[in-house]
Short mmCIF file of C-alpha atoms and ligand atoms in Angstrom, two decimals:
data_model
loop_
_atom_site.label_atom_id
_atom_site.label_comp_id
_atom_site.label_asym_id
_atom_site.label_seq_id
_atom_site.Cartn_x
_atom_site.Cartn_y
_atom_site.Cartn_z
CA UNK T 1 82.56 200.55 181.34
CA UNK T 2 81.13 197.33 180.57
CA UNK T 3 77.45 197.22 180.67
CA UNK T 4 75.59 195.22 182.99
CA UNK T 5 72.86 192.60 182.00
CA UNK T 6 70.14 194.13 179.39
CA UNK T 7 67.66 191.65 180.03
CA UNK T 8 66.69 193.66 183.56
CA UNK T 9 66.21 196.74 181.73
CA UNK T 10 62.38 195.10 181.25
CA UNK T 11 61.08 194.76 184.52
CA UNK T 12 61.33 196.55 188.13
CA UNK T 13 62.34 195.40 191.20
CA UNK T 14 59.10 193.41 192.98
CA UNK T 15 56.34 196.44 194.36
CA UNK T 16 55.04 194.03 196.51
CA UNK T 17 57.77 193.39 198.91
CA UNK T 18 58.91 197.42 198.20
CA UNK T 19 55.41 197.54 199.70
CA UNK T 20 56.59 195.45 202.74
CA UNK T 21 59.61 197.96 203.38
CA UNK T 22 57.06 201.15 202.74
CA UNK T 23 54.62 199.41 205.92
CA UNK T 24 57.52 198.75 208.17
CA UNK T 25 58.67 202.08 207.76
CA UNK T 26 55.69 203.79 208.67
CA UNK T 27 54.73 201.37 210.98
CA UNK T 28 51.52 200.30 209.19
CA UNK T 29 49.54 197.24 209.00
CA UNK T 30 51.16 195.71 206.22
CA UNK T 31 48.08 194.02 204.04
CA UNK T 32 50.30 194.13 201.07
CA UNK T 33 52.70 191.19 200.66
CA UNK T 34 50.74 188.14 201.13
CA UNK T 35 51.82 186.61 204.22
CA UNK T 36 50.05 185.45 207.57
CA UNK T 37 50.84 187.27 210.72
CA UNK T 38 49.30 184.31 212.62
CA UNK T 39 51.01 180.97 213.32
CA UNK T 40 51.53 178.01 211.33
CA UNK T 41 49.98 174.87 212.87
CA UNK T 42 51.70 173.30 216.04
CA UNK T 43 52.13 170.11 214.86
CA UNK T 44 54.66 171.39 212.03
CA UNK T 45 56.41 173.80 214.62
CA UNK T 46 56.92 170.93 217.22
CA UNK T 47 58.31 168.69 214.67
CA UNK T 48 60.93 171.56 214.14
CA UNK T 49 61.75 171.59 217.63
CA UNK T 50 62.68 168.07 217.09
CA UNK T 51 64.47 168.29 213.96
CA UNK T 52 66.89 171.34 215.26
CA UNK T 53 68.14 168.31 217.99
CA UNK T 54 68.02 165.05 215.33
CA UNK T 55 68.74 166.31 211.83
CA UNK T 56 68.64 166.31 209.07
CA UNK T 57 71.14 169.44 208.79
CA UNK T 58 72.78 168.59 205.46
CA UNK T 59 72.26 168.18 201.55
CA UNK T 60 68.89 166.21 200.90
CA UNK T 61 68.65 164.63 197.75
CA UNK T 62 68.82 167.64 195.63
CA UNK T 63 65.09 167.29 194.28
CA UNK T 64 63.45 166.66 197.57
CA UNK T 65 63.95 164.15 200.48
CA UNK T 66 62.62 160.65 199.53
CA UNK T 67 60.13 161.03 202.69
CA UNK T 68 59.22 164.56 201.26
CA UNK T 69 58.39 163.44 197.72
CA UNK T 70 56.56 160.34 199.17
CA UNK T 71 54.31 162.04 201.61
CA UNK T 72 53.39 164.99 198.92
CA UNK T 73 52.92 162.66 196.22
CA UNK T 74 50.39 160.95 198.64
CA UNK T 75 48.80 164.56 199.52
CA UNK T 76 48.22 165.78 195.64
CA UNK T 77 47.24 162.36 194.14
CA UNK T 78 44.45 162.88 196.53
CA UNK T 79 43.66 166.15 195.39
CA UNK T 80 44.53 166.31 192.00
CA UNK T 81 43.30 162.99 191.48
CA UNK T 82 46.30 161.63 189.12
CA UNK T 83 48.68 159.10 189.61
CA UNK T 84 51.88 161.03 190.94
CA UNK T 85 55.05 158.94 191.14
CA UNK T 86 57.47 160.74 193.76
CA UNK T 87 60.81 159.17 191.91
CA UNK T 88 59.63 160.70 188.54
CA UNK T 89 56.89 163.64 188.69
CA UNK T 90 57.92 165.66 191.32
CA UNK T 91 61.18 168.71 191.83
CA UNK T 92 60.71 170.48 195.49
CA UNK T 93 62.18 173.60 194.89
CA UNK T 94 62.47 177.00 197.21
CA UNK T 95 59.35 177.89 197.44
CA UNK T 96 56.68 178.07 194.31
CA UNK T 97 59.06 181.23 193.38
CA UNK T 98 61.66 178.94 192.23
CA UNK T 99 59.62 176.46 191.04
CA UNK T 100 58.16 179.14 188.27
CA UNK T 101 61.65 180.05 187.48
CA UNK T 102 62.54 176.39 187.13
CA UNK T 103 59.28 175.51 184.98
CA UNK T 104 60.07 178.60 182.78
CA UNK T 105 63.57 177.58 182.22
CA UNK T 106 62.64 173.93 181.77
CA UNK T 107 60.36 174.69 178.85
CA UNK T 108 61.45 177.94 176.96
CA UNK T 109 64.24 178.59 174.58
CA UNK T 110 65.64 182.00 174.42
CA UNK T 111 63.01 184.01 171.85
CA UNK T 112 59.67 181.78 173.38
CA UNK T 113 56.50 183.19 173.68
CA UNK T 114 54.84 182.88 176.95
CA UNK T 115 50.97 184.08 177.07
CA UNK T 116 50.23 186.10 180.67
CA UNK T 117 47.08 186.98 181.85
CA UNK T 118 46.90 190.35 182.72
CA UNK T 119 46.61 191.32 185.49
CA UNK T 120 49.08 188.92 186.76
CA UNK T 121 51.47 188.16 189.99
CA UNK T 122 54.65 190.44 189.14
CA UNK T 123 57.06 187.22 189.43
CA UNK T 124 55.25 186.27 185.96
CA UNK T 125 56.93 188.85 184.23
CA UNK T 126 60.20 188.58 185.29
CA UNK T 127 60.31 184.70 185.09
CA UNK T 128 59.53 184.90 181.61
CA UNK T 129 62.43 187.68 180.91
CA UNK T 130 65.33 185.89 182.72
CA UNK T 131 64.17 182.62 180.82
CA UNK T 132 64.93 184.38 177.43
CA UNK T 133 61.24 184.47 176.59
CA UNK T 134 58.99 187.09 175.74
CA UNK T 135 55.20 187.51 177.68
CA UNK T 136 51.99 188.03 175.10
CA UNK T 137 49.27 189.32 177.01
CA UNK T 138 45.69 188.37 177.34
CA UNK T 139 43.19 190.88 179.26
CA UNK T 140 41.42 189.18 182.08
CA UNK T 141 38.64 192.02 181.29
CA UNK T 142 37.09 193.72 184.65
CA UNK T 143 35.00 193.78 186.69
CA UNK T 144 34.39 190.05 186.11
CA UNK T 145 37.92 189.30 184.73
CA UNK T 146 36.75 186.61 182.42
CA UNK T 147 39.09 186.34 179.11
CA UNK T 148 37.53 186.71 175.11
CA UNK T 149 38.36 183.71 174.06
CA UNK T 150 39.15 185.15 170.72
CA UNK T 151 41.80 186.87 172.11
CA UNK T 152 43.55 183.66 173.41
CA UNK T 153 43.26 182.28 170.78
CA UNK T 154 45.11 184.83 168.92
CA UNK T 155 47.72 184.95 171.25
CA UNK T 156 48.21 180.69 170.93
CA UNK T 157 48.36 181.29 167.08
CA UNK T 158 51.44 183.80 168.20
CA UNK T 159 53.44 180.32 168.52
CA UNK T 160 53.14 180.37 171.85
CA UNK T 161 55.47 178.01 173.87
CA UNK T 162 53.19 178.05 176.77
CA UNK T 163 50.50 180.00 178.99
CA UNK T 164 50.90 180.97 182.69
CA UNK T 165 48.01 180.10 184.61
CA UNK T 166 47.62 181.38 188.13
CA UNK T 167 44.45 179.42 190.00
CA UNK T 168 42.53 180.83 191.66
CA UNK T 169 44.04 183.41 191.10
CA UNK T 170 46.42 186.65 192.12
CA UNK T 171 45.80 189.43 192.65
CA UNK T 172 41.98 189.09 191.19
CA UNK T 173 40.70 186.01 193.28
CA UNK T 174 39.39 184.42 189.89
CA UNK T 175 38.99 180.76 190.34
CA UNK T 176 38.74 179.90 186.64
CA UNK T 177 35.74 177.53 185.78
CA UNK T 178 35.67 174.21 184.46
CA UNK T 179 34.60 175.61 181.42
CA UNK T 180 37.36 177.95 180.87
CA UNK T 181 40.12 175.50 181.73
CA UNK T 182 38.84 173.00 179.07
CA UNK T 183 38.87 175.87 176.12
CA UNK T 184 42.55 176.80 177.43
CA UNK T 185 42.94 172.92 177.64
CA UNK T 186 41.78 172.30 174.44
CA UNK T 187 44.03 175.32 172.66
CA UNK T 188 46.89 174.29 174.17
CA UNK T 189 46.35 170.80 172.97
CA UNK T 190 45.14 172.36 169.16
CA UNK T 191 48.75 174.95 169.20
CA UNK T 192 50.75 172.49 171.18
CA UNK T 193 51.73 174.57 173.94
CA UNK T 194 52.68 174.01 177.73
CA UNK T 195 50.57 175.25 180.95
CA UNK T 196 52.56 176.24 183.62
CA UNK T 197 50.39 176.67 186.93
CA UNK T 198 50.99 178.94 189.69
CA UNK T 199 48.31 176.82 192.50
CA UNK T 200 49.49 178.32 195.64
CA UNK T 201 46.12 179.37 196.52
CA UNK T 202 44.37 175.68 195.38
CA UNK T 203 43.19 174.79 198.98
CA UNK T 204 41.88 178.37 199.93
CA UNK T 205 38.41 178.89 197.54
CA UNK T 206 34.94 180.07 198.96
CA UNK T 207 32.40 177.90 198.40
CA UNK T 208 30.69 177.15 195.63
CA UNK T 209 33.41 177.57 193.91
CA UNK T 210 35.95 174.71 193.32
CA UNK T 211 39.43 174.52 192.47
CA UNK T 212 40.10 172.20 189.27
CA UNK T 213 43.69 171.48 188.91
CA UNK T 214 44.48 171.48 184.85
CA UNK T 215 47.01 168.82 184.57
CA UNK T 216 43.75 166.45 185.56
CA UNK T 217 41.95 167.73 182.46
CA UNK T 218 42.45 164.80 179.60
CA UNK T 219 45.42 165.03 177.83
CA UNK T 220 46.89 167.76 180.12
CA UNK T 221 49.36 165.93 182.53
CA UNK T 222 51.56 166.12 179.97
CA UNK T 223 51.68 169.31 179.42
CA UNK T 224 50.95 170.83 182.17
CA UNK T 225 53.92 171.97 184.54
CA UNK T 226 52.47 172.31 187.86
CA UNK T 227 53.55 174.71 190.66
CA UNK T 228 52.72 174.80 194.09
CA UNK T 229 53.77 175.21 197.70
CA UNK T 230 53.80 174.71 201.06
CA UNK T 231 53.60 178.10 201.97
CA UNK T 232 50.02 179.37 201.62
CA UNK T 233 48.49 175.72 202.87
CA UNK T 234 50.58 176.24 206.11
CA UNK T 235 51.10 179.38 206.71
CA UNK T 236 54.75 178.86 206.11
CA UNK T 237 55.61 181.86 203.68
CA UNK T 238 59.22 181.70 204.92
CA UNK T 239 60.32 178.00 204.94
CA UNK T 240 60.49 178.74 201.05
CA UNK T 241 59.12 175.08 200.23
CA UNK T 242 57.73 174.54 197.04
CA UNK T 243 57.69 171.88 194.16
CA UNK T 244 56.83 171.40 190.48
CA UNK T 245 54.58 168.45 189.29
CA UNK T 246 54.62 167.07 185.83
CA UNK T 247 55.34 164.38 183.27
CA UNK T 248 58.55 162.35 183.48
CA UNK T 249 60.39 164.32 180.67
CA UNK T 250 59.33 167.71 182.06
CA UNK T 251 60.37 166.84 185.36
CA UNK T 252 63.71 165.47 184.27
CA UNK T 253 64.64 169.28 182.83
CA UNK T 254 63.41 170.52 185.77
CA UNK T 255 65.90 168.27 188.03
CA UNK T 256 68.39 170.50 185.76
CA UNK T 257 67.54 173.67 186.25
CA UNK T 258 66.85 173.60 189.90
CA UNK T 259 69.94 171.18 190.65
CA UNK T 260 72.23 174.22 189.36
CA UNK T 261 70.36 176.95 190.51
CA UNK T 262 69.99 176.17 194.45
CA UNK T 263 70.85 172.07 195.20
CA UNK T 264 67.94 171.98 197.17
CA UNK T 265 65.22 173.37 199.81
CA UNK T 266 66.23 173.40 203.31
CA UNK T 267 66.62 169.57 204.83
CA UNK T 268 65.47 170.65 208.01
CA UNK T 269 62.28 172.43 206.82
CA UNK T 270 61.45 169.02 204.28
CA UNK T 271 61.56 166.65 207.59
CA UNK T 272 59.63 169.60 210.09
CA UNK T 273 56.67 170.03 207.00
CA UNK T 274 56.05 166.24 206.29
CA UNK T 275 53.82 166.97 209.82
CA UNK T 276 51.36 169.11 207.82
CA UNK T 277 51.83 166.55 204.21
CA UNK T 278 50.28 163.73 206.45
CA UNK T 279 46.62 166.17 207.62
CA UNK T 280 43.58 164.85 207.20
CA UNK T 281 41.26 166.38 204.66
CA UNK T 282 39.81 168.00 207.78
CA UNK T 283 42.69 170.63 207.89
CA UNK T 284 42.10 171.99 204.51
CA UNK T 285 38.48 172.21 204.94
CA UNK T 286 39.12 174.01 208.50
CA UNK T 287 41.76 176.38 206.25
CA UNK T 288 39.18 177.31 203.57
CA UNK T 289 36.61 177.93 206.41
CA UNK T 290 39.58 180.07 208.66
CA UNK T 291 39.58 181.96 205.32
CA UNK T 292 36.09 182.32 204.22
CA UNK T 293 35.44 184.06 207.96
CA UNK T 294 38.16 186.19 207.46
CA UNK T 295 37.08 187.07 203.82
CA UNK T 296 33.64 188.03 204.88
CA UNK T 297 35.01 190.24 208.08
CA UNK T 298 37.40 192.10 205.85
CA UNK T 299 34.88 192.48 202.73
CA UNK T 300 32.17 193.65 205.15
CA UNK T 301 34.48 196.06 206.64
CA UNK T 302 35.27 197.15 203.26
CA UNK T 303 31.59 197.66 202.19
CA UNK T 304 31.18 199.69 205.59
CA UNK T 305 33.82 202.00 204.49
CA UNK T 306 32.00 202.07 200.98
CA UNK T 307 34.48 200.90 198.80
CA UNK T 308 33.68 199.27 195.49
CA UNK T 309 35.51 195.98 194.64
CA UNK T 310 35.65 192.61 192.99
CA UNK T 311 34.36 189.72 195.38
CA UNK T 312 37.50 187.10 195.11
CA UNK T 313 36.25 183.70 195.01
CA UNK T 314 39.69 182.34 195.85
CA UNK T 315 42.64 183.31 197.32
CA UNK T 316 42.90 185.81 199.43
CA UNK T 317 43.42 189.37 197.90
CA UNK T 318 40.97 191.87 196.72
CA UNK T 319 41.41 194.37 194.15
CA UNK T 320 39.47 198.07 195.39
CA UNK T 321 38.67 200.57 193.17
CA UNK T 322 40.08 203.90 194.03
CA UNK T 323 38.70 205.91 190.66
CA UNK T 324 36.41 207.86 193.18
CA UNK T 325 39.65 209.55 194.62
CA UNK T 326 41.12 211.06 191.47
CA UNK T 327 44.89 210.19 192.28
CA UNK T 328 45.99 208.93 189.01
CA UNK T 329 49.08 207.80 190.85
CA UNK T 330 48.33 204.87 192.52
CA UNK T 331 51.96 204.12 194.26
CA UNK T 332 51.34 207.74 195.62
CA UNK T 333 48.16 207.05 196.83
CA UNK T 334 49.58 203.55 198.63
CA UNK T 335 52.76 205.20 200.19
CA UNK T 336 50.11 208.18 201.34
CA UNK T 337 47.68 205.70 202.88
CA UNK T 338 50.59 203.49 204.47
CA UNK T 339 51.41 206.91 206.23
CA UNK T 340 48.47 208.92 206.82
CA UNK T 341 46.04 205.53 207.14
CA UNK T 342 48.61 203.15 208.87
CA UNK T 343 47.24 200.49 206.50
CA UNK T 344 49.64 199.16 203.37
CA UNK T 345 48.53 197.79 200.37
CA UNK T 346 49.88 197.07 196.74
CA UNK T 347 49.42 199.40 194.48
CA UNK T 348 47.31 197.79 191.43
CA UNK T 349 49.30 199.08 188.37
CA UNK T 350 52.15 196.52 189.26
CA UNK T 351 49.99 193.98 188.18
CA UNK T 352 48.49 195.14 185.05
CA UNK T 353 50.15 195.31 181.60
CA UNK T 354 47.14 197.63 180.47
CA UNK T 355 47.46 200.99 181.48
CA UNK T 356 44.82 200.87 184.50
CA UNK T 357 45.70 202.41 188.04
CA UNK T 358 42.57 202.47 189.73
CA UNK T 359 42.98 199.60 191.80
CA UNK T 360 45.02 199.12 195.15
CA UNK T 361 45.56 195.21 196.04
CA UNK T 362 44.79 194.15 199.81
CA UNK T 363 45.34 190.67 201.13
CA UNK T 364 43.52 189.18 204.28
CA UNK T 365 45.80 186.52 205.39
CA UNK T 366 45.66 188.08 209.06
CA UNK T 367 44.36 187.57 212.05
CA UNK T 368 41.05 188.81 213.05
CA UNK T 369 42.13 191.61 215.27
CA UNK T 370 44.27 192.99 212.59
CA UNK T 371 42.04 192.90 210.13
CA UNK T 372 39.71 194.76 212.83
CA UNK T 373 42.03 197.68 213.06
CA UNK T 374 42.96 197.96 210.03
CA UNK T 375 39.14 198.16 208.92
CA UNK T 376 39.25 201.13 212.04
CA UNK T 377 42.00 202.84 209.98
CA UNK T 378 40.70 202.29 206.77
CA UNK T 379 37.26 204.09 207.96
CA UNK T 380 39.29 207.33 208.54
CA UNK T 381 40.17 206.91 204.70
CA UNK T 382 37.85 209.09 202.71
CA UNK T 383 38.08 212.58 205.37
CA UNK T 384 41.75 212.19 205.12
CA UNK T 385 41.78 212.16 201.62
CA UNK T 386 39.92 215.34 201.30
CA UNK T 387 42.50 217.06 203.27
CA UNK T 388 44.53 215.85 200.11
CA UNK T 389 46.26 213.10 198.91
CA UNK T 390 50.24 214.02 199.26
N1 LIG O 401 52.31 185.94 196.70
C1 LIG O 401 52.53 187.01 197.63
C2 LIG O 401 51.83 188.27 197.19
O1 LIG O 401 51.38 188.36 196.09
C3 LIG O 401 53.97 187.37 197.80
C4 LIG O 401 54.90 186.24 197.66
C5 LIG O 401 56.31 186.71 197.71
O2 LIG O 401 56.58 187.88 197.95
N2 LIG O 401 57.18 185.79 197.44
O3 LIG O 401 51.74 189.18 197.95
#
């Protein structure tokens, strides 16, 4: 029999969204894959009201509608604070997932190096594989998950084509410093290497921490291949908008890939979003602020219950340490807690390269009362686990 692709024989389906299917099946609060369960603002579901009666409902101009590109180009100029020309710097894509994929392919040749923080967001991984490439990891070292510079430095002598950067980051909630994104600015300038961002997360950071955008470092718009999306900044997980922002030349080979891999993201969704493009800075501040409240509730909760944990300064995920329960196993000890607990969560080996499984992953993109009850359940976590953990 012929054999099927080798290439998949490195990675393992996504444990996240497994996670998804293991909370809906025993009807538990599913804090696992990050996602909302409230709704996305008004003023972007009205406008898709009006666009299911006026269009458009065919082909957009396969890297983004001209109205798309203009009003986002607008948006991130103002954040990132470079000059972003929609005709030339800018690829929407199918959510940031594709926009990785496309970024990978864009820049690698088959045999690349890619450098990966570990731990990292599982898509990392695979992105890397099905672009030919190969990951080197770097440690992000707990409990502060800072990096030895050394280290990356070692890994950029490696020949590395380029270094994945998710900030602030998943699943830790690092917001890397100013600091730190100069020295990995300043490597990938002295190895000549590309930084691909993962930014999802840029407009959700608790204060005082800030979110610096690389490509606005000197020197790094050219190298830096940008990826974002819609989805976290409007609570829009499935529209699946997202985009890449870069240089002219990087952009151009990512119009190729993402031309031939899906044509284009949804018309209809482009026209409906350019609602939330055209906010005021007011929105994103409200956002950060929905978050920080929701942050605080669900870490307080969490110190009530008397877990241990890593206080994420972004995003909105926290790692908790589960050493103090002794299950080595920590996919057994999610699918027992999804059951016995009625609370999901992602078990932390999936994003580790290291050999660590004493972390689960939460998120706390969910409403108030959820969070609530699933602080309720989580309280009933310790005398359950005495009974066992099966
Ligand atoms: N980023 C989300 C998470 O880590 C999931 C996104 C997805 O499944 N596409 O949970």
């Amino acid at each position: 029999m012929a054999q099927l692709s080798s290439r998949l024989d490195w990675f393992t389906e996504s444990v996240i969204r497994k996670m998804t299917r293991v909370a809906n099946k025993y009807n538990a609060i599913n804090l696992s894959q990050g996602f909302p369960d409230f709704d996305p603002p008004e003023e972007i579901t009205n406008s898709l009201i009006d666009v299911a009666k006026g269009g458009p409902h065919q082909y957009e101009i396969t890297w983004g509608s001209n109205e798309f590109r203009k009003e986002l180009a607008r948006k991130q100029e103002h954040f990132m604070g470079i000059g972003i020309n929609p005709e030339e710097n800018i690829v929407v894509t199918c959510g940031s997932t594709e926009a990785m994929m496309v970024a990978m392919m864009a820049v690698c040749d088959i045999g690349d190096k890619v450098i990966v923080f570990s731990p990292f967001y599982e898509n990392y991984v695979a992105d890397t594989i099905l672009s030919g490439a190969k990951p080197i990891y770097v440690p992000l070292i707990p409990p502060k998950f800072n990096f030895d510079k050394e280290v990356l430095e070692n890994a950029f002598k490696q020949g590395a084509k380029a270094l994945i950067l998710c900030n602030p980051s998943n699943p830790v909630g690092k917001v890397f410093t100013l600091e730190e994104l100069g020295f990995i600015a300043k490597l990938a300038n002295k190895y000549d290497a590309f930084v691909i961002t993962d930014e999802v997360y840029e407009h959700i950071v608790f204060p005082p921490y800030k979110h610096t955008y690389i490509s606005s470092l000197p020197g790094m718009f050219e190298r830096t291949v940008a990826c974002s999306s819609l989805s976290k900044t409007y609570s829009i997980t499935g529209w699946r908008l997202g985009y890449v922002i870069g240089s002219k030349e990087v952009i151009d080979n990512c119009k190729k890939v993402h031309d031939f891999l899906t044509v284009g993201a949804a018309a209809p969704l482009q026209k409906a979003a350019l609602e939330g493009l055209r906010f005021t800075d007011k929105y994103y501040a409200d956002l950060g602020k929905l978050y920080e409240k929701k942050k605080e509730l669900f870490l307080n909760g969490l110190r009530e219950c008397g877990f241990k944990f890593y206080e994420p300064q972004g995003a909105y995920y926290v790692l908790v340490d589960i050493s103090e329960f002794g299950e080595r196993d920590d996919y057994k000890f999610c699918q027992w807690m999804a059951r016995e607990v009625g609370v999901a969560a992602v078990p932390g080996s999936s994003f580790f390269r290291e050999d660590v499984n004493n972390y689960i992953r939460f998120h706390f993109a969910k409403k108030e009362e959820t969070l609530i009850e699933a602080i309720n359940r989580l309280k009933t976590l310790k005398i359950k686990a005495m009974e066992g953990i099966k």
